[in-house]
PDB file of C-alpha atoms and ligand atoms in Angstrom:
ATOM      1  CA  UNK A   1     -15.194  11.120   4.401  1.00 90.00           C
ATOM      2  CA  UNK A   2     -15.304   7.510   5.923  1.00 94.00           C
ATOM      3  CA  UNK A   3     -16.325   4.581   3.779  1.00 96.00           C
ATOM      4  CA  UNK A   4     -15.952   1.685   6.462  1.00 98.00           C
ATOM      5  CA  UNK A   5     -14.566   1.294   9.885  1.00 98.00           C
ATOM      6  CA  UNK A   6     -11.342  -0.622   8.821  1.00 98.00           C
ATOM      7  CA  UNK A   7      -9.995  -1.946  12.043  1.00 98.00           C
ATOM      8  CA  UNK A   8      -9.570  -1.963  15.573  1.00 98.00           C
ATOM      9  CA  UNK A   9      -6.503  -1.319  16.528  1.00 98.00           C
ATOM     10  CA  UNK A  10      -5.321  -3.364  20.551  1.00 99.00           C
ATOM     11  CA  UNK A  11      -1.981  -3.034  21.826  1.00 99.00           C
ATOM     12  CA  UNK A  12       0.184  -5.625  23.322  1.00 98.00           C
ATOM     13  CA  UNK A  13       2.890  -6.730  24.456  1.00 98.00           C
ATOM     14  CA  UNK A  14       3.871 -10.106  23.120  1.00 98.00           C
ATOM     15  CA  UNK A  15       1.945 -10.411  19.567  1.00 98.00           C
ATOM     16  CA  UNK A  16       2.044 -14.227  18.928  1.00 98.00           C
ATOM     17  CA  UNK A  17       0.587 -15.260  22.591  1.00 98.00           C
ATOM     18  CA  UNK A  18      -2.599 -12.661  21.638  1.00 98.00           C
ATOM     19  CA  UNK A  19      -2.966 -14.008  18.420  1.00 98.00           C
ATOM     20  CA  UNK A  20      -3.379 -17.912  20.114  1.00 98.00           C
ATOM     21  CA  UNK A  21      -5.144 -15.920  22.969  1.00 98.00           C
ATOM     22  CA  UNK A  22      -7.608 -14.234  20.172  1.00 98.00           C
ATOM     23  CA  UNK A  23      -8.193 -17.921  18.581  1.00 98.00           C
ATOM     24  CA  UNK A  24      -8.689 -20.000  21.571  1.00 98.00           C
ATOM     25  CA  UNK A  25     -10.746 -17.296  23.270  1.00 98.00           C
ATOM     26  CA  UNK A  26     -12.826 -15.757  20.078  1.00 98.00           C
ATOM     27  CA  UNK A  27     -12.006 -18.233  17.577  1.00 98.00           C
ATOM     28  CA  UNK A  28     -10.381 -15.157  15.309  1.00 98.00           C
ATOM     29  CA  UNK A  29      -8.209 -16.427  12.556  1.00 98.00           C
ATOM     30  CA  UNK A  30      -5.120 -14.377  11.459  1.00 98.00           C
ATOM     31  CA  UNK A  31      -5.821 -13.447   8.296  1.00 97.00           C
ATOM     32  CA  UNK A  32      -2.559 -11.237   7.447  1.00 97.00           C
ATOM     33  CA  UNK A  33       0.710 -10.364   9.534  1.00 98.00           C
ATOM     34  CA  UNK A  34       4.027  -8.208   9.076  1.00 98.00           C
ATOM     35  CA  UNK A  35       6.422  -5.759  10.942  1.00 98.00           C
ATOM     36  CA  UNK A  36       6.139  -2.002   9.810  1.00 98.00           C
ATOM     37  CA  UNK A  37       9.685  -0.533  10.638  1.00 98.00           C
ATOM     38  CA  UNK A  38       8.845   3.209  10.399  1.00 97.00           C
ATOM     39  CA  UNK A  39       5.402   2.632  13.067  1.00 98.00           C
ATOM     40  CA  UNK A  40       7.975   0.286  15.635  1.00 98.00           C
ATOM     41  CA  UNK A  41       5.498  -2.304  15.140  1.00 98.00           C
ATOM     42  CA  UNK A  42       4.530  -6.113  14.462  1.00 98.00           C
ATOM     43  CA  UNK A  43       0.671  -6.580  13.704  1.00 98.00           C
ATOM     44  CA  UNK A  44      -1.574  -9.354  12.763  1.00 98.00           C
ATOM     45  CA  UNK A  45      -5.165  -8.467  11.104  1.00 98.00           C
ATOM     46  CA  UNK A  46      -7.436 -11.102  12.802  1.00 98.00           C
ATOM     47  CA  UNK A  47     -11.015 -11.720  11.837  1.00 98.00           C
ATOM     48  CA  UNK A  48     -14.259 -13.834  12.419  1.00 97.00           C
ATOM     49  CA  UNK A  49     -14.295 -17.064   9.854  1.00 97.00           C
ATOM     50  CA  UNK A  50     -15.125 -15.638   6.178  1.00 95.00           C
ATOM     51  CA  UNK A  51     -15.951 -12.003   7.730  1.00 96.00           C
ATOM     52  CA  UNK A  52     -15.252  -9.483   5.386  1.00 93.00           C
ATOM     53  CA  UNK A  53     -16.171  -6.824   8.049  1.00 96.00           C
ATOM     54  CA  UNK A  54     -14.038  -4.737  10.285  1.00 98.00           C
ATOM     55  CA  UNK A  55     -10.880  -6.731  11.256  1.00 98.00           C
ATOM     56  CA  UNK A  56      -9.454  -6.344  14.520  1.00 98.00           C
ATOM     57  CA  UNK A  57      -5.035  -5.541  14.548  1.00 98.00           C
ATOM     58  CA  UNK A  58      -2.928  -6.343  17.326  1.00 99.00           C
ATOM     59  CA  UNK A  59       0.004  -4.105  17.669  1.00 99.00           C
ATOM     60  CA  UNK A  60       3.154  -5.224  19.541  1.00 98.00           C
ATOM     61  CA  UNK A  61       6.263  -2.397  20.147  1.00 98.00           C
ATOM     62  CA  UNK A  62       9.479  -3.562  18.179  1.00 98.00           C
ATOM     63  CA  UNK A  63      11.477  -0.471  20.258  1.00 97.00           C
ATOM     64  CA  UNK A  64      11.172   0.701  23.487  1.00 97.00           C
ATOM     65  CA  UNK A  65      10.652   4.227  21.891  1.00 97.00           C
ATOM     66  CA  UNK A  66       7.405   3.412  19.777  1.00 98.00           C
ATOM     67  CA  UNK A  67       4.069   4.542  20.117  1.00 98.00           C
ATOM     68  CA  UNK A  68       2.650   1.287  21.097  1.00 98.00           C
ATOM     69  CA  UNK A  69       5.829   0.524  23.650  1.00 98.00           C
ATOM     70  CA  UNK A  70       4.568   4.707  25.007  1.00 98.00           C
ATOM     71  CA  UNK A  71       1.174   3.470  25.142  1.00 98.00           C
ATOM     72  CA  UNK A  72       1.300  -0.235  26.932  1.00 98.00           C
ATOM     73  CA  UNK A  73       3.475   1.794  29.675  1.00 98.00           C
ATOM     74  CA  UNK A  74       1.325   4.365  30.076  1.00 98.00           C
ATOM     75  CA  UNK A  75      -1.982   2.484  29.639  1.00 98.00           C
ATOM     76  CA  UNK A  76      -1.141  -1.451  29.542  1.00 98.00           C
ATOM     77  CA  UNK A  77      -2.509  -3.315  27.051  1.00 98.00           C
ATOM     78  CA  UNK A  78      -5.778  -2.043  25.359  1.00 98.00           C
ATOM     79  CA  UNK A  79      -7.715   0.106  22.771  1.00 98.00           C
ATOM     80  CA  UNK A  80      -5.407   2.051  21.232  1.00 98.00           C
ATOM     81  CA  UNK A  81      -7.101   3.333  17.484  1.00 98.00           C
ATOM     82  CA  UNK A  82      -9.816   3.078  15.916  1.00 98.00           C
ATOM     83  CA  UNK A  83      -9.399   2.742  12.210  1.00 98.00           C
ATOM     84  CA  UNK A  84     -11.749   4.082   9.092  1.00 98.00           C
ATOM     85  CA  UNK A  85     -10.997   3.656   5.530  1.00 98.00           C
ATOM     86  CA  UNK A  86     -11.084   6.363   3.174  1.00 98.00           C
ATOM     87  CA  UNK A  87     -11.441   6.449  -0.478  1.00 97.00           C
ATOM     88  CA  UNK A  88      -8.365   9.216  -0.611  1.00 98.00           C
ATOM     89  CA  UNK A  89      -6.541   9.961   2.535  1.00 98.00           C
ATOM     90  CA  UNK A  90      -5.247  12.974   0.751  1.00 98.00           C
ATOM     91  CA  UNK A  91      -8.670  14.496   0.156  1.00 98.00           C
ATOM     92  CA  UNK A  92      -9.868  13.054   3.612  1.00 98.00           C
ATOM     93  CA  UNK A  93      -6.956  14.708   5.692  1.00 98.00           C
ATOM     94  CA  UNK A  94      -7.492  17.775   4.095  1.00 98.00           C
ATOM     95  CA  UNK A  95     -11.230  17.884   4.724  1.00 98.00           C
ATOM     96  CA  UNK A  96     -10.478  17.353   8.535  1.00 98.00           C
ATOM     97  CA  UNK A  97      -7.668  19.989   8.334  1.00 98.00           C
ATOM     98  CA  UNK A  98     -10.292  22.673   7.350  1.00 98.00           C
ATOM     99  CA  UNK A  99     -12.048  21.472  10.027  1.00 97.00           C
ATOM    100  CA  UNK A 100      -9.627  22.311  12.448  1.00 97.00           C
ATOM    101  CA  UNK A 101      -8.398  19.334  13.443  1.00 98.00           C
ATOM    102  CA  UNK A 102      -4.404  18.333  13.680  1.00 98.00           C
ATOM    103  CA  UNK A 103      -3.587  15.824  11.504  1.00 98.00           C
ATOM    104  CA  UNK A 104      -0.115  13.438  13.272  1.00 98.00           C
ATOM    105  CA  UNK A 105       1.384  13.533   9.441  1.00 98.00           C
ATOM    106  CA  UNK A 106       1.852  16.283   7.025  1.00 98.00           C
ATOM    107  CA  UNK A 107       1.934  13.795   4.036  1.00 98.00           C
ATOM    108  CA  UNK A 108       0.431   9.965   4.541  1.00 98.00           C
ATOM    109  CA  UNK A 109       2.876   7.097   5.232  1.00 98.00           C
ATOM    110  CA  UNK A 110       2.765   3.593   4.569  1.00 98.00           C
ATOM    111  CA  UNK A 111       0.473   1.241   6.843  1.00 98.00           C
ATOM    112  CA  UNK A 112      -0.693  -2.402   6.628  1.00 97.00           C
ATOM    113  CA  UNK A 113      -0.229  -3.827   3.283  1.00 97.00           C
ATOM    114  CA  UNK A 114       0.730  -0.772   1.256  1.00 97.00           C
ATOM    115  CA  UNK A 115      -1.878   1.383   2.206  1.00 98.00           C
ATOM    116  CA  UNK A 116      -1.371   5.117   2.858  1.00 98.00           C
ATOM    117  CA  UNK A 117      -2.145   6.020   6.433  1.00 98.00           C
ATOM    118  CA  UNK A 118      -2.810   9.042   8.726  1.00 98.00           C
ATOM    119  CA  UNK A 119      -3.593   9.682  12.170  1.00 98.00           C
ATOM    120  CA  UNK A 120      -5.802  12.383  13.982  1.00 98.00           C
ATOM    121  CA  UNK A 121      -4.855  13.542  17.308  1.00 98.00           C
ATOM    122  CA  UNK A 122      -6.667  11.762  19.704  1.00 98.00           C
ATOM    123  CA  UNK A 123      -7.489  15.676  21.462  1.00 98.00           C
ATOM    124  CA  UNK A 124      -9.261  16.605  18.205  1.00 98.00           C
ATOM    125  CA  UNK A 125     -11.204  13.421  18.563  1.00 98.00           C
ATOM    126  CA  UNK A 126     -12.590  12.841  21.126  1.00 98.00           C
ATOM    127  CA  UNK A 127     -10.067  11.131  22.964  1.00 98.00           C
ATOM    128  CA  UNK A 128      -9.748   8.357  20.540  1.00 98.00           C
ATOM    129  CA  UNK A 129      -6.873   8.100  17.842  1.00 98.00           C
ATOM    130  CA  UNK A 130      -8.454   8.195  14.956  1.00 98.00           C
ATOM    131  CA  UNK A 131      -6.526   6.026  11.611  1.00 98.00           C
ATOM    132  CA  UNK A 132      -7.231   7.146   7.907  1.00 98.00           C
ATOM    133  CA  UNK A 133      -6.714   4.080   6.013  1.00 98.00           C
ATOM    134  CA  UNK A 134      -6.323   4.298   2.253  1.00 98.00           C
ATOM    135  CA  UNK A 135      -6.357   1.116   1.135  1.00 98.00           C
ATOM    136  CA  UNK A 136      -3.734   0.216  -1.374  1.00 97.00           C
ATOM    137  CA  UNK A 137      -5.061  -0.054  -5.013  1.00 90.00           C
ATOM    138  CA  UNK A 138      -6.177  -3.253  -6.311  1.00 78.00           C
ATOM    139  CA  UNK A 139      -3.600  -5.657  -8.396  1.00 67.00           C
ATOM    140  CA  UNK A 140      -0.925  -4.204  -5.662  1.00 53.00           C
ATOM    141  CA  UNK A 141       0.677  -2.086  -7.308  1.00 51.00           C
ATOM    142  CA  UNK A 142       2.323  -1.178  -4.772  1.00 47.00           C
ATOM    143  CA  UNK A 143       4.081  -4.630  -4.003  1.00 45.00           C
TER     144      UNK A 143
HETATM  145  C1  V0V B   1      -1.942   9.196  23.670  1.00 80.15           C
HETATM  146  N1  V0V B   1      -3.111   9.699  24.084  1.00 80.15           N
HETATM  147  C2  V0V B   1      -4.097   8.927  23.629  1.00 80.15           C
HETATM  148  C3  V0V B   1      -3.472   7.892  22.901  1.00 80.15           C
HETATM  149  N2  V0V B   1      -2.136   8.090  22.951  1.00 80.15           N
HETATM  150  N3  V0V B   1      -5.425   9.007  23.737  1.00 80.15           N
HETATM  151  C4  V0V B   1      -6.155   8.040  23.141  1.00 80.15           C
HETATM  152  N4  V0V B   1      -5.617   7.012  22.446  1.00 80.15           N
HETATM  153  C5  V0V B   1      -4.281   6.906  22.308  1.00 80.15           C
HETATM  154  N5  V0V B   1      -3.754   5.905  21.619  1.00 80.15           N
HETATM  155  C6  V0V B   1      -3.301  10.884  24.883  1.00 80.15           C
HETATM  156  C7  V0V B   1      -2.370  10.946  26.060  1.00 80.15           C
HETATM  157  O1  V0V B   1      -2.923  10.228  27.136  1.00 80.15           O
HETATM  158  C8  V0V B   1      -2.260  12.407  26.313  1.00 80.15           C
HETATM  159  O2  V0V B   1      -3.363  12.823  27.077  1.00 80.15           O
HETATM  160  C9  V0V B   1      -2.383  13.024  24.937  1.00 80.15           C
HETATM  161  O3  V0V B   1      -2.964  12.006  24.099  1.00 80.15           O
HETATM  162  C10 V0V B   1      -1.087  13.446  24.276  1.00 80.15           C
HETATM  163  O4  V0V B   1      -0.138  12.557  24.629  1.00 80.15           O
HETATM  164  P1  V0V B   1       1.393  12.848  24.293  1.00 80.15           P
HETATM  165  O5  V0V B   1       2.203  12.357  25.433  1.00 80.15           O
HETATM  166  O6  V0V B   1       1.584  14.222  23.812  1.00 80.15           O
HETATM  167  O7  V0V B   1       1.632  11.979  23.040  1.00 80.15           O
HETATM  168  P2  V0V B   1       2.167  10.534  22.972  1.00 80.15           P
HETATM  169  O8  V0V B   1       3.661  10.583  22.998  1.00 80.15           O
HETATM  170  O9  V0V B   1       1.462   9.659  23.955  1.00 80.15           O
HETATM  171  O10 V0V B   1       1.769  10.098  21.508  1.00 80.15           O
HETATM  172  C11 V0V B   1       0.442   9.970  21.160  1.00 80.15           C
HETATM  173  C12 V0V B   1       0.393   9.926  19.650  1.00 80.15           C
HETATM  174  C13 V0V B   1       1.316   8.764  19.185  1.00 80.15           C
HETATM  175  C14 V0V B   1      -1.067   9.682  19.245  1.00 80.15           C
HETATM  176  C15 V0V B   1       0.880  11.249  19.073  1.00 80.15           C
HETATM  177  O11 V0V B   1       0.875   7.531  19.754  1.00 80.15           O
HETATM  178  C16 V0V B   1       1.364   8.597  17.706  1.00 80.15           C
HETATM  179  O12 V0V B   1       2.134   9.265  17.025  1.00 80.15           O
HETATM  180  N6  V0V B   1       0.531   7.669  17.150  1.00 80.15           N
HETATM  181  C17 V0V B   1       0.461   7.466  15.700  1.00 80.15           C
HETATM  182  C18 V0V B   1       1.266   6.285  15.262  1.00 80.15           C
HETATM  183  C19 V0V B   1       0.834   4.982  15.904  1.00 80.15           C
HETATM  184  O13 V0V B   1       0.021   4.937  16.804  1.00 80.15           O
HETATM  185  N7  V0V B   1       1.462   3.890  15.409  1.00 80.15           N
HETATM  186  C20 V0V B   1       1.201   2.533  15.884  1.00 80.15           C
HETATM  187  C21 V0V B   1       0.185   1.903  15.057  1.00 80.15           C
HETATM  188  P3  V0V B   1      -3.208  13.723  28.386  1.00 80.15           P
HETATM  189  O14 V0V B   1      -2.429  12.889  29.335  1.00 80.15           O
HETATM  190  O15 V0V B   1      -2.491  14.940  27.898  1.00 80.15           O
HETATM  191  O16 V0V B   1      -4.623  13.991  28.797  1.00 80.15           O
HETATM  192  S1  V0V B   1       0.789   1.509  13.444  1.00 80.15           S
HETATM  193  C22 V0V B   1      -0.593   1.149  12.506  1.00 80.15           C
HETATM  194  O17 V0V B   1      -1.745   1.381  13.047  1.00 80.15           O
HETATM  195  C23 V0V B   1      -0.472   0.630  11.236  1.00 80.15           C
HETATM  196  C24 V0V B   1       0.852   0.313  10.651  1.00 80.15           C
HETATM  197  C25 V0V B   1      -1.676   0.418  10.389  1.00 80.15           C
HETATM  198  O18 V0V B   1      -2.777   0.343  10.924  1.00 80.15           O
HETATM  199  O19 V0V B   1      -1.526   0.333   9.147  1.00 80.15           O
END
């Protein structure tokens, strides 16, 4: 079902003083940033120098009523997914379906960069949320 871990997914609260926090501390570079509307959130992909490897996403709250807002007053600032790409999210959601797990989505939604995204109840997994990420097809078609 998975084909990489994708990303780690940290909330925060204010995105652009983790991202100089992530390059002073780690030296990370931000290698992609935007606001998602529908998820109530800005992100920034950061990674090591010229590693093409799992990237790690900070997630600020745009609304007081988003997930990550729920989660930094709950939890503070944190862990809070743990990404794996999938060839199909389609096929993958439905193999974890028959495997009795609850799936947040009935159909995907859009995620970082036009890629098609679902979640997996952090219950059914172990206590972590778990992110299907269907990367968007090459040539961006979906720009
Ligand atoms: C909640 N719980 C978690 C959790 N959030 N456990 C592990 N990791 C998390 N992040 C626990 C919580 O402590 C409760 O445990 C239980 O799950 C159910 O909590 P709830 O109050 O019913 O649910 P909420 O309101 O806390 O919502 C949790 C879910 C929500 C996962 C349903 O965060 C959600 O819809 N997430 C999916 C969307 C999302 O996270 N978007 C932001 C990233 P107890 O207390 O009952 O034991 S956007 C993104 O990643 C993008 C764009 C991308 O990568 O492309």
């Amino acid at each position: 079902i998975v084909v990489a871990v994708d990303h780690v997914g940290i909330a925060v609260a204010d995105l652009d003083a983790a991202i100089e926090w992530y390059a002073s501390t780690f030296g990370l570079v931000m290698t992609h940033t935007e606001t998602n509307e529908e998820q109530g959130v800005r992100e920034a992909m950061l990674s090591a120098p010229g590693d093409a490897g799992a990237a790690v996403q900070l997630l600020a709250p745009l609304r007081d009523d988003s997930a990550i807002a729920k989660f930094l007053d709950r939890n503070g600032p944190g862990v809070q997914q743990l990404a794996y790409r999938v060839a199909d999210v389609d096929a993958s959601c439905a193999a974890l379906r028959e495997k009795g797990m609850r799936l947040l989505y009935d159909e995907p939604r859009r995620g970082t960069a036009g890629s098609r995204i679902n979640f997996v109840h952090p219950k059914d997994a172990g206590g972590v949320l778990v992110e299907l990420v269907e990367p968007a097809a090459a040539g961006g078609a979906e720009h």
